Short mmCIF file of C-alpha atoms in Angstrom, two decimals:
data_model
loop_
_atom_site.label_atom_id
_atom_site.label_comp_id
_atom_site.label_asym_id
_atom_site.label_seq_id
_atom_site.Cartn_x
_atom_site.Cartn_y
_atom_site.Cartn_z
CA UNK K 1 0.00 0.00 0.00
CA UNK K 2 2.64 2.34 0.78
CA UNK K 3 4.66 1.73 -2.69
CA UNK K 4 1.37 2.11 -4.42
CA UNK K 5 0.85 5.45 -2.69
CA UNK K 6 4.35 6.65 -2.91
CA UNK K 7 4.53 6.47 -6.88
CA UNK K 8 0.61 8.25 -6.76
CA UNK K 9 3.21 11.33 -5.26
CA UNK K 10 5.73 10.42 -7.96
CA UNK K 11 3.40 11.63 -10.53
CA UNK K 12 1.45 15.12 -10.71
CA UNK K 13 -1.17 13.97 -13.81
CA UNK K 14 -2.11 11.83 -10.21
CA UNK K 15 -1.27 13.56 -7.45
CA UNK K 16 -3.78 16.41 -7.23
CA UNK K 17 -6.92 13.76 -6.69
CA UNK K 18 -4.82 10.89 -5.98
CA UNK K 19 -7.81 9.78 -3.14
CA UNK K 20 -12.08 9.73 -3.18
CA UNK K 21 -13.46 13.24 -2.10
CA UNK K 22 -15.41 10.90 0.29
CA UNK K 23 -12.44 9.81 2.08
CA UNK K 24 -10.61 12.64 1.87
CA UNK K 25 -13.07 14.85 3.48
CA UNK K 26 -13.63 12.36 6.41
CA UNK K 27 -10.23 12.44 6.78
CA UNK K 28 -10.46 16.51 7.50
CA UNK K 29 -13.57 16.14 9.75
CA UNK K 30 -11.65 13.35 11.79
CA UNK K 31 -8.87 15.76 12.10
CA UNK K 32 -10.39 18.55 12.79
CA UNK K 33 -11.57 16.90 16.09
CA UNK K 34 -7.94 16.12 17.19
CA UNK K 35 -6.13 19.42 16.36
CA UNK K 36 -8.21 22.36 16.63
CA UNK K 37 -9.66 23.63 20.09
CA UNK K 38 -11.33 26.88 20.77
CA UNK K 39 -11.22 28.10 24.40
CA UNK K 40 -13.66 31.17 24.30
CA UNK K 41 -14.62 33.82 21.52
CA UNK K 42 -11.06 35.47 21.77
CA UNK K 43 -9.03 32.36 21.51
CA UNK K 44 -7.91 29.06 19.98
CA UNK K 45 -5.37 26.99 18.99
CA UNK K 46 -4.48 24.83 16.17
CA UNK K 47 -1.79 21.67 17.04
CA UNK K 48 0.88 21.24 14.53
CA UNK K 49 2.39 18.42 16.67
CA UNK K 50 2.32 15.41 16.74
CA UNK K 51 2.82 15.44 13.13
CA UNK K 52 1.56 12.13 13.02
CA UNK K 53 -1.58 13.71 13.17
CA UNK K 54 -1.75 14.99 9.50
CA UNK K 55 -0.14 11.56 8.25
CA UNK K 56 -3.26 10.66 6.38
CA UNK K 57 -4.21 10.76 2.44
CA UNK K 58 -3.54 13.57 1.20
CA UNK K 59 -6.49 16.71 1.01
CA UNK K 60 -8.12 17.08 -2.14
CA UNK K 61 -5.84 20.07 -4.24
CA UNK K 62 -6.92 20.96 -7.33
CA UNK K 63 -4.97 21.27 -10.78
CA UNK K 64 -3.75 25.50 -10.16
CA UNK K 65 -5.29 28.14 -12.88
CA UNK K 66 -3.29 30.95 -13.85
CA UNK K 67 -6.12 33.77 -13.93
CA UNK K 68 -3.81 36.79 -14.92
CA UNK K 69 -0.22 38.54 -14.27
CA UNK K 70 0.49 41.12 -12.27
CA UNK K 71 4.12 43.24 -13.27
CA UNK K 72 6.06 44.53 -10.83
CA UNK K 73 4.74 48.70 -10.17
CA UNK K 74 8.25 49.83 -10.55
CA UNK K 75 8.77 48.18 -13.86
CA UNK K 76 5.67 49.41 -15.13
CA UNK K 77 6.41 53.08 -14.15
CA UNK K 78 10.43 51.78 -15.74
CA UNK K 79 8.85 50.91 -18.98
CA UNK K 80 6.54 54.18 -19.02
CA UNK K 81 9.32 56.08 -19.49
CA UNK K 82 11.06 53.82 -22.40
CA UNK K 83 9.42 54.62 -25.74
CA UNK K 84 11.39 52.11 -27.25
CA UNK K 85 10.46 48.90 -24.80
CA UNK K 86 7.18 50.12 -23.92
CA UNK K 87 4.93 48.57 -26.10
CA UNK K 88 7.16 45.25 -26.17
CA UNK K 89 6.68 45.26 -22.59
CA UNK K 90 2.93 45.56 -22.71
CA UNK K 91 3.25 42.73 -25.18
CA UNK K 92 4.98 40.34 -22.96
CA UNK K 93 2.81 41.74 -19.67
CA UNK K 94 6.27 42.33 -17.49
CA UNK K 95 6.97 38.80 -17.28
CA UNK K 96 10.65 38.08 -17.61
CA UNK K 97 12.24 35.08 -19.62
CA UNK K 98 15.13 32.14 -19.30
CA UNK K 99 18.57 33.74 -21.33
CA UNK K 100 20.80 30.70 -21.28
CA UNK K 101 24.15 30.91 -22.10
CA UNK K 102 25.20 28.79 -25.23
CA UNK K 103 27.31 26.24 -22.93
CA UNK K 104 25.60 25.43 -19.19
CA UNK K 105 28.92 23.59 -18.19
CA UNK K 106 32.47 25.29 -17.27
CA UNK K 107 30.64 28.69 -16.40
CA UNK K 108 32.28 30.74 -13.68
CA UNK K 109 29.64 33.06 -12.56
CA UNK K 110 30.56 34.82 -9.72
CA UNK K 111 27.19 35.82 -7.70
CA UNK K 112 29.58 37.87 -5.03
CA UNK K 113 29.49 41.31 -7.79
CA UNK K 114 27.79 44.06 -6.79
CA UNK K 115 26.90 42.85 -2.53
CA UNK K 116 28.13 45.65 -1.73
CA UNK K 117 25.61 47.84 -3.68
CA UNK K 118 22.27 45.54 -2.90
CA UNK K 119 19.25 46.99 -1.44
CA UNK K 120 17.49 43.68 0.47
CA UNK K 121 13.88 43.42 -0.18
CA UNK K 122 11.42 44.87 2.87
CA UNK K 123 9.02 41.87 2.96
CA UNK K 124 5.31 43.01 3.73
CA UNK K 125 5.98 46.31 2.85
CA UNK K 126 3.26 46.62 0.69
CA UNK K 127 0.83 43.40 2.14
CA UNK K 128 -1.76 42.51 -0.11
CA UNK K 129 -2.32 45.72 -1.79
CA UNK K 130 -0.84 44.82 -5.12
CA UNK K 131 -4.03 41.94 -4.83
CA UNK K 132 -6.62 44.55 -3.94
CA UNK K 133 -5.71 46.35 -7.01
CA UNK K 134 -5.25 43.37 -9.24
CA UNK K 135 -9.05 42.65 -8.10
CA UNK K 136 -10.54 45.69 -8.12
CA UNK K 137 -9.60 45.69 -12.07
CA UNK K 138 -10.39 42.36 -12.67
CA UNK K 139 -13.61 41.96 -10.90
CA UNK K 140 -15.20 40.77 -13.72
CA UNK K 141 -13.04 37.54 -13.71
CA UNK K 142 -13.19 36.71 -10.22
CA UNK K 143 -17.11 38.73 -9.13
CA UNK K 144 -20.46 36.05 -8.69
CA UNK K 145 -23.97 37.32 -8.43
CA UNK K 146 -24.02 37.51 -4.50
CA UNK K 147 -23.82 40.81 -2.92
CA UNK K 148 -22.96 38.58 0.03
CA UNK K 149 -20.35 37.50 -1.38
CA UNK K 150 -18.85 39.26 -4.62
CA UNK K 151 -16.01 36.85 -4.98
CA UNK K 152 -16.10 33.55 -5.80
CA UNK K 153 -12.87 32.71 -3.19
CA UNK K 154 -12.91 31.96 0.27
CA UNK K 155 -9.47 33.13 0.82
CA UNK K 156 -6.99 35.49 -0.68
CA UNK K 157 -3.28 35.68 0.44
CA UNK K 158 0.34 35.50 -1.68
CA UNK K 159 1.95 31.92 -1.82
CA UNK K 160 4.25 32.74 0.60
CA UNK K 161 1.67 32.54 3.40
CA UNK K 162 0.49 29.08 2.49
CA UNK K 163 4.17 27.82 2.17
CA UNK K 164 5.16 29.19 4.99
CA UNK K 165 2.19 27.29 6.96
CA UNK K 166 2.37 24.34 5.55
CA UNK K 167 6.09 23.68 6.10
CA UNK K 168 5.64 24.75 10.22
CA UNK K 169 6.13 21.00 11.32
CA UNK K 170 9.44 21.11 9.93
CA UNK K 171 10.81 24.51 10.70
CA UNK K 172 10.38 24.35 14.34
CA UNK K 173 12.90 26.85 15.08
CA UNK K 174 10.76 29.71 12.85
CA UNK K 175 8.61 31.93 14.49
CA UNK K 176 5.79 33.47 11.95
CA UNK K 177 2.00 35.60 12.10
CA UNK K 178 -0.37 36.79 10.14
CA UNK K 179 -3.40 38.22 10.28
CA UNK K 180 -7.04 37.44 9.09
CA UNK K 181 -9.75 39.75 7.40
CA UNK K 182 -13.02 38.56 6.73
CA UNK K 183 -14.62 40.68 4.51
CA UNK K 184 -18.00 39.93 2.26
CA UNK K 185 -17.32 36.76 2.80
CA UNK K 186 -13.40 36.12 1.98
CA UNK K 187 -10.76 36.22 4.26
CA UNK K 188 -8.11 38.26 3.25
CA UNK K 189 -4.60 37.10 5.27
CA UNK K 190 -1.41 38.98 5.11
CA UNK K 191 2.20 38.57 6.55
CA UNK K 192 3.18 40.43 9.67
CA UNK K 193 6.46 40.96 10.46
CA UNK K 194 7.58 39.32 13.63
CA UNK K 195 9.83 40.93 15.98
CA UNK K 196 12.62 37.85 15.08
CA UNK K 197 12.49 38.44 12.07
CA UNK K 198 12.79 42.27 11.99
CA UNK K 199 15.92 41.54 13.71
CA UNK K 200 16.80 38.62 11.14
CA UNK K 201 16.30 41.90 7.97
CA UNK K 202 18.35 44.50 9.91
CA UNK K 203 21.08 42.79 11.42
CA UNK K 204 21.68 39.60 9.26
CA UNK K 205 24.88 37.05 9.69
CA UNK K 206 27.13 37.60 6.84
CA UNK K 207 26.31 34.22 5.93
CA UNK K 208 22.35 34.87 5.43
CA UNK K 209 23.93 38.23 3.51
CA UNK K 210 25.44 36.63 1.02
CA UNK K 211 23.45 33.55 0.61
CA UNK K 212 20.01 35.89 -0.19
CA UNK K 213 22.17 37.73 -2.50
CA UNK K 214 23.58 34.84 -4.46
CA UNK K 215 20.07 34.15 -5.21
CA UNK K 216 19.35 37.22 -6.51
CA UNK K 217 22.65 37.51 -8.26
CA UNK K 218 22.01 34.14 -10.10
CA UNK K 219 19.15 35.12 -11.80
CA UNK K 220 20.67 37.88 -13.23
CA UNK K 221 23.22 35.85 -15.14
CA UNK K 222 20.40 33.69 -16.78
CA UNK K 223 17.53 36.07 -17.43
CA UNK K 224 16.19 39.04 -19.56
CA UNK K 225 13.35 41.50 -19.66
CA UNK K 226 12.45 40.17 -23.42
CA UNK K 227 12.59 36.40 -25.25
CA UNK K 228 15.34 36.35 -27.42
CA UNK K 229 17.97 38.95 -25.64
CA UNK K 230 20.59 38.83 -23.90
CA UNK K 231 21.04 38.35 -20.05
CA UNK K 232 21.24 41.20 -17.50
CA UNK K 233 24.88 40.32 -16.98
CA UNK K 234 27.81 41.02 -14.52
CA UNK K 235 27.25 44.66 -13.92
CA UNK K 236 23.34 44.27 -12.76
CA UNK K 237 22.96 44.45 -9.26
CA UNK K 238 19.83 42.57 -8.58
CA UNK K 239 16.39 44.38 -7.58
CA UNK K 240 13.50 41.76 -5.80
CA UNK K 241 11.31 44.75 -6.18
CA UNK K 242 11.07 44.17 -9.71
CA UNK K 243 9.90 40.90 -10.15
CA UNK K 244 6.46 39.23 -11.86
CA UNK K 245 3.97 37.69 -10.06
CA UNK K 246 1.47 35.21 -11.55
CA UNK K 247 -1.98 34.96 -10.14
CA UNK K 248 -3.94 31.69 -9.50
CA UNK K 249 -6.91 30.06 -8.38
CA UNK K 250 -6.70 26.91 -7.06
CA UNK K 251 -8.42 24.52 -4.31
CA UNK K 252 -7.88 22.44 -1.48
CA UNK K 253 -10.54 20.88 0.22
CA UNK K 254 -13.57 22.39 -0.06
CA UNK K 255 -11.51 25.79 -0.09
CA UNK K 256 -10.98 28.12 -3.11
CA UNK K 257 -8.44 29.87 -2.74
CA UNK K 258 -6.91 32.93 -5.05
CA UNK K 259 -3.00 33.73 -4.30
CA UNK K 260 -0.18 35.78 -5.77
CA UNK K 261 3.26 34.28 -6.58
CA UNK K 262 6.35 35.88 -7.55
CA UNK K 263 8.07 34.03 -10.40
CA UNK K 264 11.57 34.14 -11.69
CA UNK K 265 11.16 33.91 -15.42
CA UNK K 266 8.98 31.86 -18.85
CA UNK K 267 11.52 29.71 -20.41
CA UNK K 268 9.26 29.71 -23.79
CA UNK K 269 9.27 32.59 -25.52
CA UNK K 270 4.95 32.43 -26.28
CA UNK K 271 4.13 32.13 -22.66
CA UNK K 272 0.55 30.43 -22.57
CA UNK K 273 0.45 28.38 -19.28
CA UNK K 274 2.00 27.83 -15.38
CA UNK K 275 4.04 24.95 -16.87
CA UNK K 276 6.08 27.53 -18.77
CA UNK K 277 7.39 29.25 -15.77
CA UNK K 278 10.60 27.90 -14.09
CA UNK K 279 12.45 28.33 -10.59
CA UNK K 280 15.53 29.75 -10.52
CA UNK K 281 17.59 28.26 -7.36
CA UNK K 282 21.63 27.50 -6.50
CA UNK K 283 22.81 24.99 -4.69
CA UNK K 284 26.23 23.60 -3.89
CA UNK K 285 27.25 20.55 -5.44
CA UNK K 286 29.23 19.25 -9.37
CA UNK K 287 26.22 17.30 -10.32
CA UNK K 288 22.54 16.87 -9.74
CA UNK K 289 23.68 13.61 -7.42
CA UNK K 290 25.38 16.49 -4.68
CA UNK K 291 21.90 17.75 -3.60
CA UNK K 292 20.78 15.68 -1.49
CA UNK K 293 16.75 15.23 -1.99
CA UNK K 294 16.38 12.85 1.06
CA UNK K 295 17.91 15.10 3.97
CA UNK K 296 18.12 18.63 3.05
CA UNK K 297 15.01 20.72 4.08
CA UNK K 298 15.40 23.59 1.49
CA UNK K 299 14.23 20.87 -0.75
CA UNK K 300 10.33 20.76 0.65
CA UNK K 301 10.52 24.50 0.43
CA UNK K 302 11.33 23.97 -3.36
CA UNK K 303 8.59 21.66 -3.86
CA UNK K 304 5.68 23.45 -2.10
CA UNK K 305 6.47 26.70 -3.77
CA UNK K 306 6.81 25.17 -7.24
CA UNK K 307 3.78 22.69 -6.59
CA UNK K 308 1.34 25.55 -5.64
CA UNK K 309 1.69 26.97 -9.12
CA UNK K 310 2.02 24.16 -11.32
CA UNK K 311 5.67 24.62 -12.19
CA UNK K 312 7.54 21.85 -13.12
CA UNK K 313 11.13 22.64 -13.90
CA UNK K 314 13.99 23.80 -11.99
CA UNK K 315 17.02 25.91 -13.36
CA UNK K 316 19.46 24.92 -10.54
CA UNK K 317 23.08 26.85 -10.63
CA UNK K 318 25.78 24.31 -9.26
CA UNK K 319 28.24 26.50 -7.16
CA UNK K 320 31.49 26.22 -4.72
CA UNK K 321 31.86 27.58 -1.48
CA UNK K 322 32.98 30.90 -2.97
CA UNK K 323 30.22 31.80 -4.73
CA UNK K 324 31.05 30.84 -8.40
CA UNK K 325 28.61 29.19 -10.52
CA UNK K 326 30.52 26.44 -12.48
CA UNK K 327 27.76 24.57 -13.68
CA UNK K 328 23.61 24.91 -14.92
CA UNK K 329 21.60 21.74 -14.80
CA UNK K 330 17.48 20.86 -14.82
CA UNK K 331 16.02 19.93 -12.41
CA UNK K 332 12.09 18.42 -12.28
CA UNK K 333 9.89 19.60 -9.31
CA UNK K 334 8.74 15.45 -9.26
CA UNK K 335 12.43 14.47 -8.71
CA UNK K 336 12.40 16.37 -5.21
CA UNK K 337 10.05 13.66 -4.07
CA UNK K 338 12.94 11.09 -2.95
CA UNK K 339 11.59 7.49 -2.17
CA UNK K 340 13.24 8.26 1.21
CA UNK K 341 13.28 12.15 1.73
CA UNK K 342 12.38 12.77 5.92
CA UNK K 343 9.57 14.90 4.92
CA UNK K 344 5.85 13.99 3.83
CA UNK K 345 3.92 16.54 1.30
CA UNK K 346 0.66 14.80 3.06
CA UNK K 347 1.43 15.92 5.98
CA UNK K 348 2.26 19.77 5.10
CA UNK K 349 -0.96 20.05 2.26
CA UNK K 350 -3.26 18.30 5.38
CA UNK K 351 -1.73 20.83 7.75
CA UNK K 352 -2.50 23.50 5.46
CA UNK K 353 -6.48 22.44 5.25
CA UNK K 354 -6.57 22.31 8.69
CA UNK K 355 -5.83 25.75 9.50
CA UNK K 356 -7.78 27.35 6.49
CA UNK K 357 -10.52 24.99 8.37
CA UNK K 358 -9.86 26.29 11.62
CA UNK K 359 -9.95 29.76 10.53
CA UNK K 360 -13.46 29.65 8.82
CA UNK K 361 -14.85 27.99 12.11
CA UNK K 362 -12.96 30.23 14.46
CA UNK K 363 -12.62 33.95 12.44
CA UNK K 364 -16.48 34.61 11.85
CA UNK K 365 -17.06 38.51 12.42
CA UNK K 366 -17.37 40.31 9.27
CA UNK K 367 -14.63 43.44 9.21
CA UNK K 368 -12.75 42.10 12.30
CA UNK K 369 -9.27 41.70 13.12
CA UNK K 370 -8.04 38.01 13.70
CA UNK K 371 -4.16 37.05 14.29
CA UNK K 372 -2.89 33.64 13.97
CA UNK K 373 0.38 33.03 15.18
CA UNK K 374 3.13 30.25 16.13
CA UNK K 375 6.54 30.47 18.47
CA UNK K 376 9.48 29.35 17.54
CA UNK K 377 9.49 25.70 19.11
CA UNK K 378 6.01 25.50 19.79
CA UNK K 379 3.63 22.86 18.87
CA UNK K 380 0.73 24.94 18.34
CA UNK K 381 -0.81 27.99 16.19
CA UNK K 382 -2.54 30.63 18.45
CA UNK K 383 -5.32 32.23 16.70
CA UNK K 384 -6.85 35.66 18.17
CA UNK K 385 -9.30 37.91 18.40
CA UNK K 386 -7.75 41.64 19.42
CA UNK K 387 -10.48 43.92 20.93
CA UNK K 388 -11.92 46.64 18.48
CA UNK K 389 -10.43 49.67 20.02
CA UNK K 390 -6.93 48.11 20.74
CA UNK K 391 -3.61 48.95 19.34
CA UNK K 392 -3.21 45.47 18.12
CA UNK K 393 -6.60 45.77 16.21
CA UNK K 394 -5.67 49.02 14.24
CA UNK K 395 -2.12 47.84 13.72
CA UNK K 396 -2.81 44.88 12.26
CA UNK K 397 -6.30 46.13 9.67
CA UNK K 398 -5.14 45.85 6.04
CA UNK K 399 -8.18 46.56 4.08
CA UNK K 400 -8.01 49.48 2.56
CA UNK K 401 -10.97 51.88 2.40
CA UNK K 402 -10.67 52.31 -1.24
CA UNK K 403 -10.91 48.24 -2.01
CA UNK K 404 -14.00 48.10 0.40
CA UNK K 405 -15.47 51.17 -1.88
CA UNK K 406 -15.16 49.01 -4.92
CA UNK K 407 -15.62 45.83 -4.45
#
């Protein structure tokens, strides 16, 4: 039974319905009973361990729909400005694409150029407003006839939020929060920045430094703003404010959800669905045989974020311990799933469910404030309720009053 459900994994054509919707959702309900408790109208908690507890068939996910693009704001306002790659741009809808060099073997890329001049990224900066604005001009897309509910999603968030969830069991050293809007209906969640990781952004090791820049770095080597040119290069200092994001619907459970996702790049030049998209990740190793699928954790992170939106390839950069990019090989998302890797997709996607469960049963006042949260080392998400005239209430309210108008 357990081969036979391993290669169901093995497969994507099977693993989005690899179970009966019958069994699958008695599988929620009977978890639902072990993990979540409510204490009072203010509080309740959702267990993440024992993990054990999620160890069952996996929820039913559905195949992920790419319902439009959303280009970076600065590159827009970029483009606005250049007569001669404006229309081009429009054209292409800001997405960027895969610039290869001729020869992926003997590179010597070196992703230390231009630390010294790199503005990090201010995650949550902006929340979910990029969304709000993607739906406010796209309502017709997204809207159903129900003034009770314009939108046809029960939740709304950017990937990030459901990876970072749904990997908790095995990043128990990772604090995280976010908080919860429902609003006609949805629930609008967005990433708050904890005080650990504040700390983390201002005062990183150099090791974390130059790691998140190498990242960065590498995808300037390999992509361009246009199919068919030539790569940023050596002398581009990387920008993560200027990346694409592709929007999807998708469904787990009996939950639809709608989330943004920032891609790297389209390695086809006609870009028509998610399977043309690609990750662009390094790695340390010679050969696709040095990364080691069965122990290393990164690995489920590279999964979940490339499962949630369908993408199937991997442009992995082979580096040293210096920083130099010798080597660019494929890798496919399905490989990650190593007969004997220490983690279990089941139990990450069933985690997932359970929360978005837990927060439709626990989060039920229309307009209100709701924070779910989990400690570093703890074996339980704390979701609240913050009092109406708090600090933590105003904080922590998203919505802006010029969505609410519109929608």
């Amino acid at each position: 039974m357990n081969n036979r459900r391993n290669n169901q994994f093995r497969h994507r054509e099977n693993f989005y319905s690899p179970y009966s919707r019958q069994k699958n959702n008695e599988s929620i309900r009977n978890q639902n009973r072990r993990n979540f408790i409510q204490f009072n109208e203010s509080n309740a908690l959702v267990y993440i361990h024992p993990s054990s507890n999620y160890n069952n068939p996996c929820p039913e996910v559905g195949q992920p729909i790419e319902i439009g693009i959303l280009p970076s704001e600065k590159r827009v306002l970029e483009m606005q400005q250049n007569e001669d790659k404006k229309l081009d741009f429009e054209k292409t809808r800001g997405i960027k694409f895969l610039a290869l060099p001729e020869n992926c073997d003997n590179l010597c890329f070196d992703l230390k150029l231009g630390l010294e001049r790199f503005v990090p990224h201010i995650p949550h900066q902006n929340g979910i407003d990029p969304l709000l604005k993607w739906i406010i001009s796209n309502q017709e897309k997204i809207s159903q006839n129900d003034k009770l509910k314009p939108l046809s999603f029960d939740f709304v968030c950017w990937r990030g939020l459901l990876t970072t969830m749904s990997v908790s069991p095995y990043e128990k050293f990772k604090d995280w929060m976010f908080s919860v809007i429902l609003y006609k209906g949805t629930y609008y969640m967005c990433e708050i920045e904890t005080d650990s990781q504040k700390e983390e952004r201002i005062h990183p090791d150099e090791k974390t430094k130059s790691f998140t820049y190498w990242g960065h770095k590498f995808e300037t080597y390999i992509t361009s703003d246009f199919p068919g040119e030539n790569a940023y290069g050596i002398d581009e200092v990387p920008d993560p404010d200027s990346n694409f994001s592709t929007i999807v619907s998708n469904s787990i459970g009996s939950h639809k959800l709608m989330y943004g996702a920032e891609i790297d790049c389209c390695f086809t030049n006609d870009h028509k669905e998610l399977a043309d998209y690609c990750e662009i990740k390094s790695s340390r190793g010679d050969s696709l045989s040095d990364l080691n699928f069965d122990r290393n954790q990164k690995f489920l992170k590279w999964w979940i974020q490339s499962y949630l939106v369908g993408i199937k390839l991997i442009k992995v950069g082979l580096r040293n311990d210096d920083g130099i990019i010798k080597k660019i090989i494929d890798c496919k998302v399905d490989d990650l799933l190593a007969p004997k890797r220490w983690w279990k997709e089941n139990i990450c996607l069933n985690l997932m469910a359970e929360i978005l469960n837990s927060i439709k049963i626990f989060c039920t006042e229309e307009n209100c404030v709701y924070i779910a949260s989990r400690d570093a080392n703890s074996n339980s998400i704390r979701i609240s309720k913050p009092r109406r005239d708090s600090e933590e209430f105003s904080k922590n309210y998203f919505l802006r009053n010029w969505f609410k108008e519109k929608i």
